[in-house]
Coordinates of C-alpha atoms and ligand atoms in Angstrom, one line a residue:
M1 CA -14.6 -5.4 -1.0
T2 CA -16.2 -3.0 -3.5
V3 CA -19.7 -2.0 -4.4
M4 CA -20.5 -1.7 -8.1
T5 CA -23.1 0.7 -9.3
C6 CA -25.0 -0.7 -12.3
N7 CA -24.9 2.1 -14.7
T8 CA -21.4 3.6 -14.3
A9 CA -19.2 0.6 -13.3
A10 CA -17.6 3.0 -10.8
S11 CA -16.3 1.2 -7.8
I12 CA -16.9 2.6 -4.3
P13 CA -14.1 1.6 -1.9
A14 CA -15.5 0.0 1.2
L15 CA -13.2 2.1 3.4
A16 CA -13.9 5.5 2.0
D17 CA -15.9 8.0 4.0
D18 CA -17.1 10.7 1.7
T19 CA -13.6 11.3 0.4
S20 CA -11.9 9.0 -2.0
L21 CA -8.6 7.6 -0.9
A22 CA -6.8 9.2 -3.8
R23 CA -8.1 12.6 -2.8
R24 CA -7.2 12.1 0.8
Y25 CA -3.7 10.9 -0.2
Q26 CA -3.2 14.0 -2.5
G27 CA -4.5 16.2 0.3
L28 CA -2.0 14.8 2.8
L29 CA 0.7 15.1 0.2
S30 CA 0.1 18.7 -0.5
G31 CA -0.3 19.6 3.2
D32 CA -3.9 20.5 2.6
D33 CA -5.6 18.0 4.9
A34 CA -9.0 18.4 6.3
D35 CA -10.1 15.5 8.6
S36 CA -7.4 12.8 8.3
R37 CA -7.0 12.6 12.0
Q38 CA -10.6 11.4 12.4
W39 CA -10.2 9.2 9.4
L40 CA -7.1 7.5 10.9
A41 CA -9.0 7.1 14.2
A42 CA -11.8 5.4 12.3
R43 CA -9.4 3.0 10.5
L44 CA -7.9 2.1 13.9
A45 CA -11.4 1.5 15.4
E46 CA -12.1 -0.7 12.4
V47 CA -9.1 -3.0 13.1
S48 CA -9.5 -3.1 16.8
T49 CA -11.5 -6.3 16.7
A50 CA -9.4 -7.9 13.9
A51 CA -7.0 -10.8 14.5
D52 CA -3.3 -10.6 14.3
D53 CA -0.3 -12.9 14.8
L54 CA 1.5 -10.9 17.5
P55 CA 2.6 -12.6 20.7
D56 CA 0.8 -11.8 24.0
T57 CA 3.6 -9.6 25.4
P58 CA 6.3 -7.4 24.1
G59 CA 8.9 -9.6 25.7
E60 CA 8.1 -12.4 23.2
L61 CA 8.6 -10.2 20.2
D62 CA 12.2 -11.3 19.6
A63 CA 11.3 -15.0 19.4
W64 CA 8.2 -14.1 17.2
S65 CA 10.5 -12.1 14.8
A66 CA 13.1 -14.9 14.7
R67 CA 10.3 -17.4 13.8
H68 CA 9.0 -15.1 11.1
A69 CA 12.5 -14.7 9.6
A70 CA 13.1 -18.4 9.7
R71 CA 9.8 -19.1 7.9
V72 CA 10.6 -16.5 5.2
A73 CA 14.1 -18.0 4.7
R74 CA 12.7 -21.5 4.4
D75 CA 10.0 -20.4 1.9
H76 CA 12.6 -18.5 -0.1
A77 CA 14.9 -21.5 -0.2
C78 CA 12.0 -23.5 -1.5
Y79 CA 11.2 -20.9 -4.1
L80 CA 14.8 -20.9 -5.4
E81 CA 14.9 -24.7 -5.5
Q82 CA 11.7 -24.7 -7.6
R83 CA 13.1 -22.1 -9.9
Q84 CA 16.3 -24.2 -10.3
Q85 CA 14.2 -27.1 -11.3
G86 CA 12.7 -25.1 -14.1
A87 CA 9.6 -23.6 -12.5
P88 CA 8.5 -20.3 -14.2
R89 CA 8.6 -17.0 -12.4
R90 CA 6.1 -16.9 -9.6
Y91 CA 5.0 -13.3 -9.9
F92 CA 5.9 -11.7 -13.2
A93 CA 5.1 -13.6 -16.4
N94 CA 6.6 -10.8 -18.4
R95 CA 8.2 -7.3 -18.1
S96 CA 4.9 -5.6 -18.6
Q97 CA 3.5 -7.2 -15.4
A98 CA 6.6 -6.0 -13.4
L99 CA 6.3 -2.4 -14.7
W100 CA 2.6 -2.5 -14.0
F101 CA 3.2 -3.6 -10.4
L102 CA 5.9 -0.9 -9.9
Q103 CA 3.3 1.7 -10.9
Q104 CA 0.6 0.2 -8.7
V105 CA 2.7 0.5 -5.6
A106 CA 4.2 3.9 -6.5
P107 CA 1.8 5.9 -4.2
T108 CA 3.1 3.9 -1.2
K109 CA 6.7 4.0 -2.3
A110 CA 6.5 7.8 -2.8
V111 CA 6.0 8.2 1.0
D112 CA 8.3 5.4 2.2
G113 CA 9.0 5.9 5.9
A114 CA 6.5 8.8 6.4
W115 CA 4.8 7.2 9.4
L116 CA 7.9 7.8 11.5
H117 CA 8.1 11.5 11.0
A118 CA 6.9 12.5 14.5
T119 CA 9.6 10.5 16.2
L120 CA 12.1 13.2 15.1
H121 CA 10.9 15.5 17.9
H122 CA 12.2 13.0 20.5
W123 CA 15.9 13.2 19.6
Q124 CA 16.8 13.9 23.2
D125 CA 15.3 10.6 24.4
P126 CA 17.5 7.6 23.5
R127 CA 14.5 5.3 23.6
Y128 CA 13.5 6.8 20.3
H129 CA 16.9 6.7 18.6
G130 CA 16.2 3.4 16.8
L131 CA 13.1 4.8 15.2
I132 CA 14.8 8.0 14.4
R133 CA 17.7 6.1 12.8
T134 CA 15.2 4.1 10.8
Y135 CA 13.5 7.3 9.5
L136 CA 16.8 8.9 8.7
E137 CA 17.9 5.9 6.7
E138 CA 14.6 6.1 4.8
L139 CA 15.6 9.7 4.0
G140 CA 19.1 8.5 3.1
D141 CA 20.5 10.9 5.7
G142 CA 19.7 13.7 3.3
D143 CA 21.9 12.1 0.5
P144 CA 19.8 11.9 -2.7
R145 CA 21.6 8.8 -3.7
S146 CA 20.3 6.9 -0.7
N147 CA 16.9 8.6 -0.1
H148 CA 14.3 5.8 -0.6
V149 CA 11.7 8.0 -2.2
L150 CA 14.2 9.3 -4.7
I151 CA 15.6 5.9 -5.5
Y152 CA 12.1 4.7 -6.4
Q153 CA 11.3 7.8 -8.4
R154 CA 14.5 7.4 -10.4
L155 CA 13.6 3.8 -11.1
I156 CA 10.2 4.8 -12.4
S157 CA 11.7 7.6 -14.6
R158 CA 14.3 5.2 -16.1
L159 CA 11.7 2.7 -16.9
G160 CA 9.7 5.3 -18.8
C161 CA 6.7 5.1 -16.4
L162 CA 6.4 8.8 -15.6
E163 CA 3.0 9.2 -17.1
P164 CA 0.7 8.3 -14.1
L165 CA -1.4 5.2 -14.7
P166 CA -5.1 5.5 -13.5
L167 CA -5.1 3.4 -10.3
D168 CA -7.7 1.7 -8.3
D169 CA -8.6 3.9 -5.3
Q170 CA -7.4 1.2 -2.9
Q171 CA -3.8 1.7 -4.1
Y172 CA -3.8 5.0 -2.2
L173 CA -4.8 3.5 1.1
Q174 CA -1.4 2.5 2.6
G175 CA 0.2 5.8 1.4
A176 CA -2.6 7.8 3.0
L177 CA -2.3 5.8 6.3
Q178 CA 1.5 6.4 6.3
L179 CA 1.1 10.1 5.8
A180 CA -1.6 10.4 8.4
L181 CA 0.4 8.4 10.9
G182 CA 3.3 10.7 10.3
H183 CA 1.3 13.9 10.4
Y184 CA -0.6 13.0 13.6
G185 CA 2.1 10.9 15.1
E186 CA 2.3 12.8 18.4
S187 CA -1.2 11.6 19.2
F188 CA -0.7 8.1 17.9
L189 CA 2.8 7.2 18.9
A190 CA 1.9 3.7 20.1
E191 CA 0.1 3.0 16.9
V192 CA 3.0 4.4 14.8
I193 CA 5.3 2.0 16.7
G194 CA 3.0 -0.9 16.0
Y195 CA 2.6 0.0 12.3
N196 CA 6.4 0.3 12.1
L197 CA 6.7 -3.2 13.7
G198 CA 4.6 -4.7 10.9
Y199 CA 6.0 -2.8 8.0
E200 CA 9.7 -3.4 8.8
Q201 CA 9.5 -7.3 9.0
P202 CA 11.0 -8.4 5.7
P203 CA 8.3 -10.4 3.8
L204 CA 8.8 -13.3 1.4
H205 CA 7.3 -11.3 -1.5
L206 CA 10.2 -8.7 -1.2
L207 CA 12.7 -11.5 -1.8
I208 CA 10.8 -12.9 -4.8
T209 CA 10.2 -9.5 -6.3
T210 CA 13.9 -8.6 -6.0
H211 CA 14.9 -11.9 -7.7
E212 CA 12.4 -11.6 -10.6
L213 CA 13.0 -7.9 -11.3
A214 CA 16.7 -8.6 -11.8
E215 CA 15.8 -11.6 -14.1
L216 CA 13.6 -9.2 -16.2
G217 CA 16.4 -6.7 -16.6
I218 CA 14.9 -4.2 -14.2
D219 CA 17.2 -2.7 -11.6
G220 CA 15.9 -4.0 -8.3
H221 CA 18.2 -1.8 -6.2
Y222 CA 15.2 -0.4 -4.3
F223 CA 14.0 -3.8 -3.3
Q224 CA 17.5 -5.3 -2.7
L225 CA 18.2 -2.3 -0.4
H226 CA 15.1 -3.3 1.7
V227 CA 16.2 -6.9 2.0
T228 CA 19.4 -5.7 3.7
I229 CA 18.3 -2.6 5.6
D230 CA 15.2 -4.1 7.2
N231 CA 17.0 -7.3 8.3
A232 CA 15.9 -8.9 11.6
A233 CA 19.3 -9.2 13.1
S234 CA 20.3 -5.5 13.3
G235 CA 18.2 -3.6 10.8
H236 CA 14.9 -1.9 10.9
A237 CA 13.0 -5.0 11.9
Q238 CA 15.2 -5.4 15.0
K239 CA 14.9 -1.6 15.8
S240 CA 11.2 -1.8 15.5
I241 CA 11.0 -4.5 18.3
R242 CA 13.4 -2.6 20.5
A243 CA 11.2 0.5 20.3
V244 CA 8.1 -1.4 21.5
Q245 CA 10.0 -2.9 24.4
Q246 CA 11.8 0.3 25.5
L247 CA 8.7 2.6 25.2
C248 CA 6.3 0.2 26.8
P249 CA 5.4 1.7 30.2
Q250 CA 6.5 -0.6 33.0
G251 CA 3.5 -0.1 35.2
D252 CA 0.8 -0.3 32.6
P253 CA 1.9 -2.2 29.6
E254 CA -1.6 -3.4 28.5
V255 CA -3.1 -0.2 27.1
F256 CA 0.1 0.7 25.3
Y257 CA 0.6 -2.8 23.8
R258 CA -3.1 -2.9 22.7
R259 CA -2.6 0.3 20.8
V260 CA 0.6 -1.1 19.3
R261 CA -1.4 -4.0 18.0
H262 CA -4.0 -1.8 16.4
G263 CA -1.3 0.1 14.6
Y264 CA 0.3 -3.2 13.5
R265 CA -3.0 -4.4 12.0
L266 CA -3.2 -1.3 9.7
N267 CA -0.6 -3.1 7.6
D268 CA -3.2 -5.6 6.7
L269 CA -5.6 -3.1 5.2
G270 CA -5.8 -2.9 1.4
T271 CA -4.6 -5.5 -1.1
D272 CA -1.7 -7.8 -0.3
T273 CA 1.2 -7.9 -2.8
P274 CA 0.7 -11.4 -4.3
S275 CA -3.0 -10.7 -4.9
L276 CA -2.3 -7.3 -6.4
I277 CA 0.3 -8.8 -8.8
S278 CA -2.1 -11.6 -9.9
R279 CA -4.7 -9.0 -11.0
F280 CA -2.6 -8.0 -13.9
N281 CA -4.3 -8.6 -17.3
L282 CA -2.0 -7.9 -20.2
E283 CA -4.6 -7.5 -23.0
G284 CA -6.8 -5.5 -20.6
E285 CA -4.0 -3.1 -19.9
L286 CA -3.1 -2.8 -23.6
L287 CA -6.7 -2.0 -24.4
A288 CA -6.9 0.5 -21.6
A289 CA -3.7 2.2 -22.8
L290 CA -5.2 2.3 -26.4
E291 CA -8.4 3.7 -25.1
R292 CA -6.5 6.5 -23.3
K293 CA -4.8 7.3 -26.7
R294 CA -8.0 6.9 -28.8
R295 CA -9.4 10.3 -28.0
F296 CA -6.2 12.0 -29.2
G297 CA -5.4 9.7 -32.1
Q298 CA -8.7 9.6 -33.9
F299 CA -8.1 12.6 -36.1
M300 CA -4.4 12.2 -36.5
H301 CA -4.2 9.6 -39.2
A302 CA -4.3 10.0 -43.0
D303 CA -7.3 8.4 -44.6
R304 CA -5.0 6.2 -46.8
C305 CA -4.1 4.3 -43.6
R306 CA -6.6 1.5 -44.0
L307 CA -6.9 -1.7 -42.1
Q308 CA -9.6 -4.3 -43.1
Q309 CA -11.4 -1.7 -45.3
R310 CA -11.6 0.9 -42.5
T311 CA -9.4 3.9 -42.0
V312 CA -7.4 4.1 -38.8
N313 CA -9.4 7.2 -37.9
Q314 CA -12.6 5.1 -38.2
W315 CA -11.2 2.4 -36.0
L316 CA -10.3 5.0 -33.4
A317 CA -13.5 7.0 -33.6
E318 CA -15.7 4.3 -32.4
P319 CA -15.8 3.4 -28.6
G320 CA -15.4 -0.3 -28.0
A321 CA -13.8 -1.0 -31.4
L322 CA -10.3 -1.5 -30.1
P323 CA -10.5 -5.3 -29.6
G324 CA -11.6 -5.5 -33.2
F325 CA -8.6 -3.2 -34.1
L326 CA -6.2 -5.7 -32.5
Q327 CA -7.9 -8.5 -34.5
A328 CA -7.6 -6.5 -37.7
L329 CA -3.9 -5.9 -37.1
Q330 CA -3.4 -9.6 -36.9
A331 CA -5.7 -10.4 -39.8
Q332 CA -3.8 -7.9 -42.0
G333 CA -0.5 -9.6 -41.0
W334 CA 0.8 -6.4 -39.3
I335 CA 1.1 -8.3 -36.1
K336 CA 2.3 -11.9 -35.8
R337 CA 1.6 -13.1 -32.3
G338 CA 3.9 -15.7 -30.7
Q339 CA 6.9 -14.5 -32.6
N340 CA 9.7 -12.0 -31.9
P341 CA 7.9 -8.7 -31.9
T342 CA 10.6 -7.0 -33.9
Q343 CA 9.5 -9.1 -36.9
S344 CA 6.0 -7.6 -36.8
R345 CA 5.4 -4.7 -39.2
W346 CA 3.4 -2.9 -36.5
W347 CA 6.5 -2.9 -34.2
S348 CA 8.6 -1.0 -36.9
L349 CA 5.8 1.6 -36.9
I350 CA 6.0 2.3 -33.2
D351 CA 9.6 1.6 -32.2
G352 CA 12.8 3.3 -33.1
P353 CA 13.8 7.0 -33.8
S354 CA 12.7 6.8 -37.4
A355 CA 9.4 5.0 -36.8
P356 CA 6.4 6.8 -38.2
M357 CA 4.7 6.7 -34.8
F358 CA 7.8 7.5 -32.8
G359 CA 6.8 8.9 -29.4
V360 CA 3.2 8.0 -29.6
F361 CA 3.6 5.2 -27.0
S362 CA 5.5 5.5 -23.7
A363 CA 8.1 2.9 -22.8
Y364 CA 5.6 1.2 -20.6
E365 CA 3.0 1.1 -23.4
K366 CA 5.5 -0.3 -25.9
Q367 CA 6.3 -3.0 -23.4
L368 CA 2.6 -3.9 -23.3
W369 CA 2.6 -4.2 -27.1
H370 CA 5.8 -6.1 -27.0
D371 CA 4.6 -8.7 -24.5
W372 CA 1.2 -9.0 -26.1
I373 CA 2.7 -9.7 -29.5
A374 CA 5.3 -12.0 -28.1
A375 CA 2.8 -14.0 -26.1
D376 CA 4.6 -17.3 -25.5
W377 CA 7.7 -16.4 -27.4
Q378 CA 10.4 -15.7 -24.8
A379 CA 13.0 -13.0 -25.3
P380 CA 16.5 -13.8 -24.0
L381 CA 16.9 -12.5 -20.4
R382 CA 19.0 -9.4 -19.7
R383 CA 19.9 -9.6 -16.0
V384 CA 21.0 -6.4 -14.3
L385 CA 22.9 -6.0 -11.1
P386 CA 21.0 -4.0 -8.4
G387 CA 22.1 -0.4 -8.1
S388 CA 23.9 -0.5 -11.4
W389 CA 22.7 3.1 -12.0
M390 CA 23.5 5.7 -9.4
P391 CA 23.6 9.5 -9.6
D392 CA 26.9 11.4 -9.0
V393 CA 26.2 13.3 -5.8
Q394 CA 29.1 15.6 -6.5
A395 CA 27.3 17.0 -9.5
L396 CA 24.1 17.7 -7.5
P397 CA 23.3 21.2 -6.1
G398 CA 23.4 21.6 -2.3
S399 CA 25.8 18.7 -1.8
D400 CA 28.6 20.9 -0.4
G401 CA 27.9 20.2 3.2
L402 CA 27.7 24.0 4.0
D403 CA 23.9 24.1 3.9
G404 CA 21.3 24.1 6.6
G405 CA 22.2 27.4 8.2
S406 CA 21.0 28.2 11.7
E407 CA 17.4 27.2 11.5
S408 CA 15.5 25.9 14.6
I409 CA 15.2 22.2 14.9
D410 CA 11.4 22.4 14.7
S411 CA 11.5 24.1 11.3
L412 CA 14.1 21.5 10.1
I413 CA 11.8 18.7 11.3
A414 CA 8.8 20.3 9.5
R415 CA 10.7 20.1 6.2
M416 CA 11.6 16.5 6.9
A417 CA 7.9 15.3 6.7
G418 CA 7.0 12.4 4.5
N419 CA 5.6 14.8 1.8
Q420 CA 8.7 17.0 1.7
H421 CA 12.0 15.3 2.6
A422 CA 12.8 14.2 -0.9
Q423 CA 12.8 17.7 -2.2
P424 CA 16.1 19.7 -2.3
Q425 CA 15.1 21.7 0.8
G426 CA 14.1 18.6 2.7
L427 CA 17.4 16.9 1.9
R428 CA 19.2 19.9 3.2
A429 CA 17.1 20.0 6.3
T430 CA 17.8 16.3 6.9
R431 CA 21.6 17.0 6.8
A432 CA 21.2 20.0 9.1
Y433 CA 19.1 18.0 11.5
L434 CA 21.8 15.3 11.7
R435 CA 24.4 17.9 12.6
A436 CA 22.2 19.8 15.0
T437 CA 21.2 16.7 17.0
G438 CA 24.5 14.9 16.9
L439 CA 22.7 11.9 15.4
A440 CA 24.8 11.5 12.3
Q441 CA 26.2 8.0 12.0
E442 CA 30.0 7.8 12.0
G443 CA 31.7 5.5 9.7
P444 CA 34.5 3.1 11.0
H445 CA 37.8 4.7 11.5
Ligands
LIG501 FE1 12.4 2.2 2.8
LIG502 FE1 12.8 0.1 6.5

């Protein structure tokens, strides 16, 4: 729910106190956090009267999770069947929509796993080992090839989406919650366990997203990885249930389980994935990208560049003229919509190393142009296998296994926080923590 002011069209998120969610997220990320503890407590109070689908007691969670997994499997089979019979993609009409989605969820993906940070302190208590193992797997055990945050960042880099897209404030909500849960986890352990329970149950949208990204030639390794690692039989989903059951106090389960439920419900705050994806508007995104360029581009064109009697500089100088600019490009025959974009003159101006406007548009922006020009024309699909691009860890600094030194466990844990673990020092600290606690996973011998 948002409140629109009449003169600025700025939207005020219903959940914000006096701080925007983006600012709170950035504050938590940079370690400069003012009042996120109270903010988190307020969000928990807000969901305390909300409904959820959890069973009445922790003992019933296994059956609940099995039912959830069976429903997802059934719905997924139904989706695949529909696709086999020729139904179009359910989520992503084109590659632009997929790239847009990947950028919308980037603030959350950049802190994947952060909510579990405080569990690291409990390495001497075996009841926490499932949660700690989950967190260490999010961190890739300190191996940059397997660190979830780095896997996502590499994906975004490869797709040419490094330039941050202005996002709706709500897109920072889940990331801020995750960082706050990690930062204040010692005071909110039951809520952390509940949040983890909700986050780690593999949803249907994860399976559909994985399928459709591959179809669009986008490496879905990050998503495929979560299909396998979060599985309900032995993965993060199963560990999340075991943690609730093992840490629930025998004598007084009610208070603990109520707090678990509140943490679980935090997963429902913000926009759900299918609704978010359906908000994409191709022409709107193209116009927004052009508007961002307009301020820089309006003095850059020679006056002999004319389109429908106006110079390009004139088109770009006037706010609100960009829809007319798109019309003019078509009227002039520079863009032929509904055809292969490479046949449009405009495409040859923006794409390729010798294009006159080479480098003006990012890979994402060119994809917007491409898909807007193509409209109903379908490019042949280029399926890619998940994980087809992997860095060579041997070539990376700090991969010699000799790092970590003799730091105290507490200082290693501090560098493994959700806002630091993906940096070289955090990766080294993770490897040192594994050695110091004896929690490194052994392979089969
Ligand atoms: Fe993850
Ligand atoms: Fe997970």
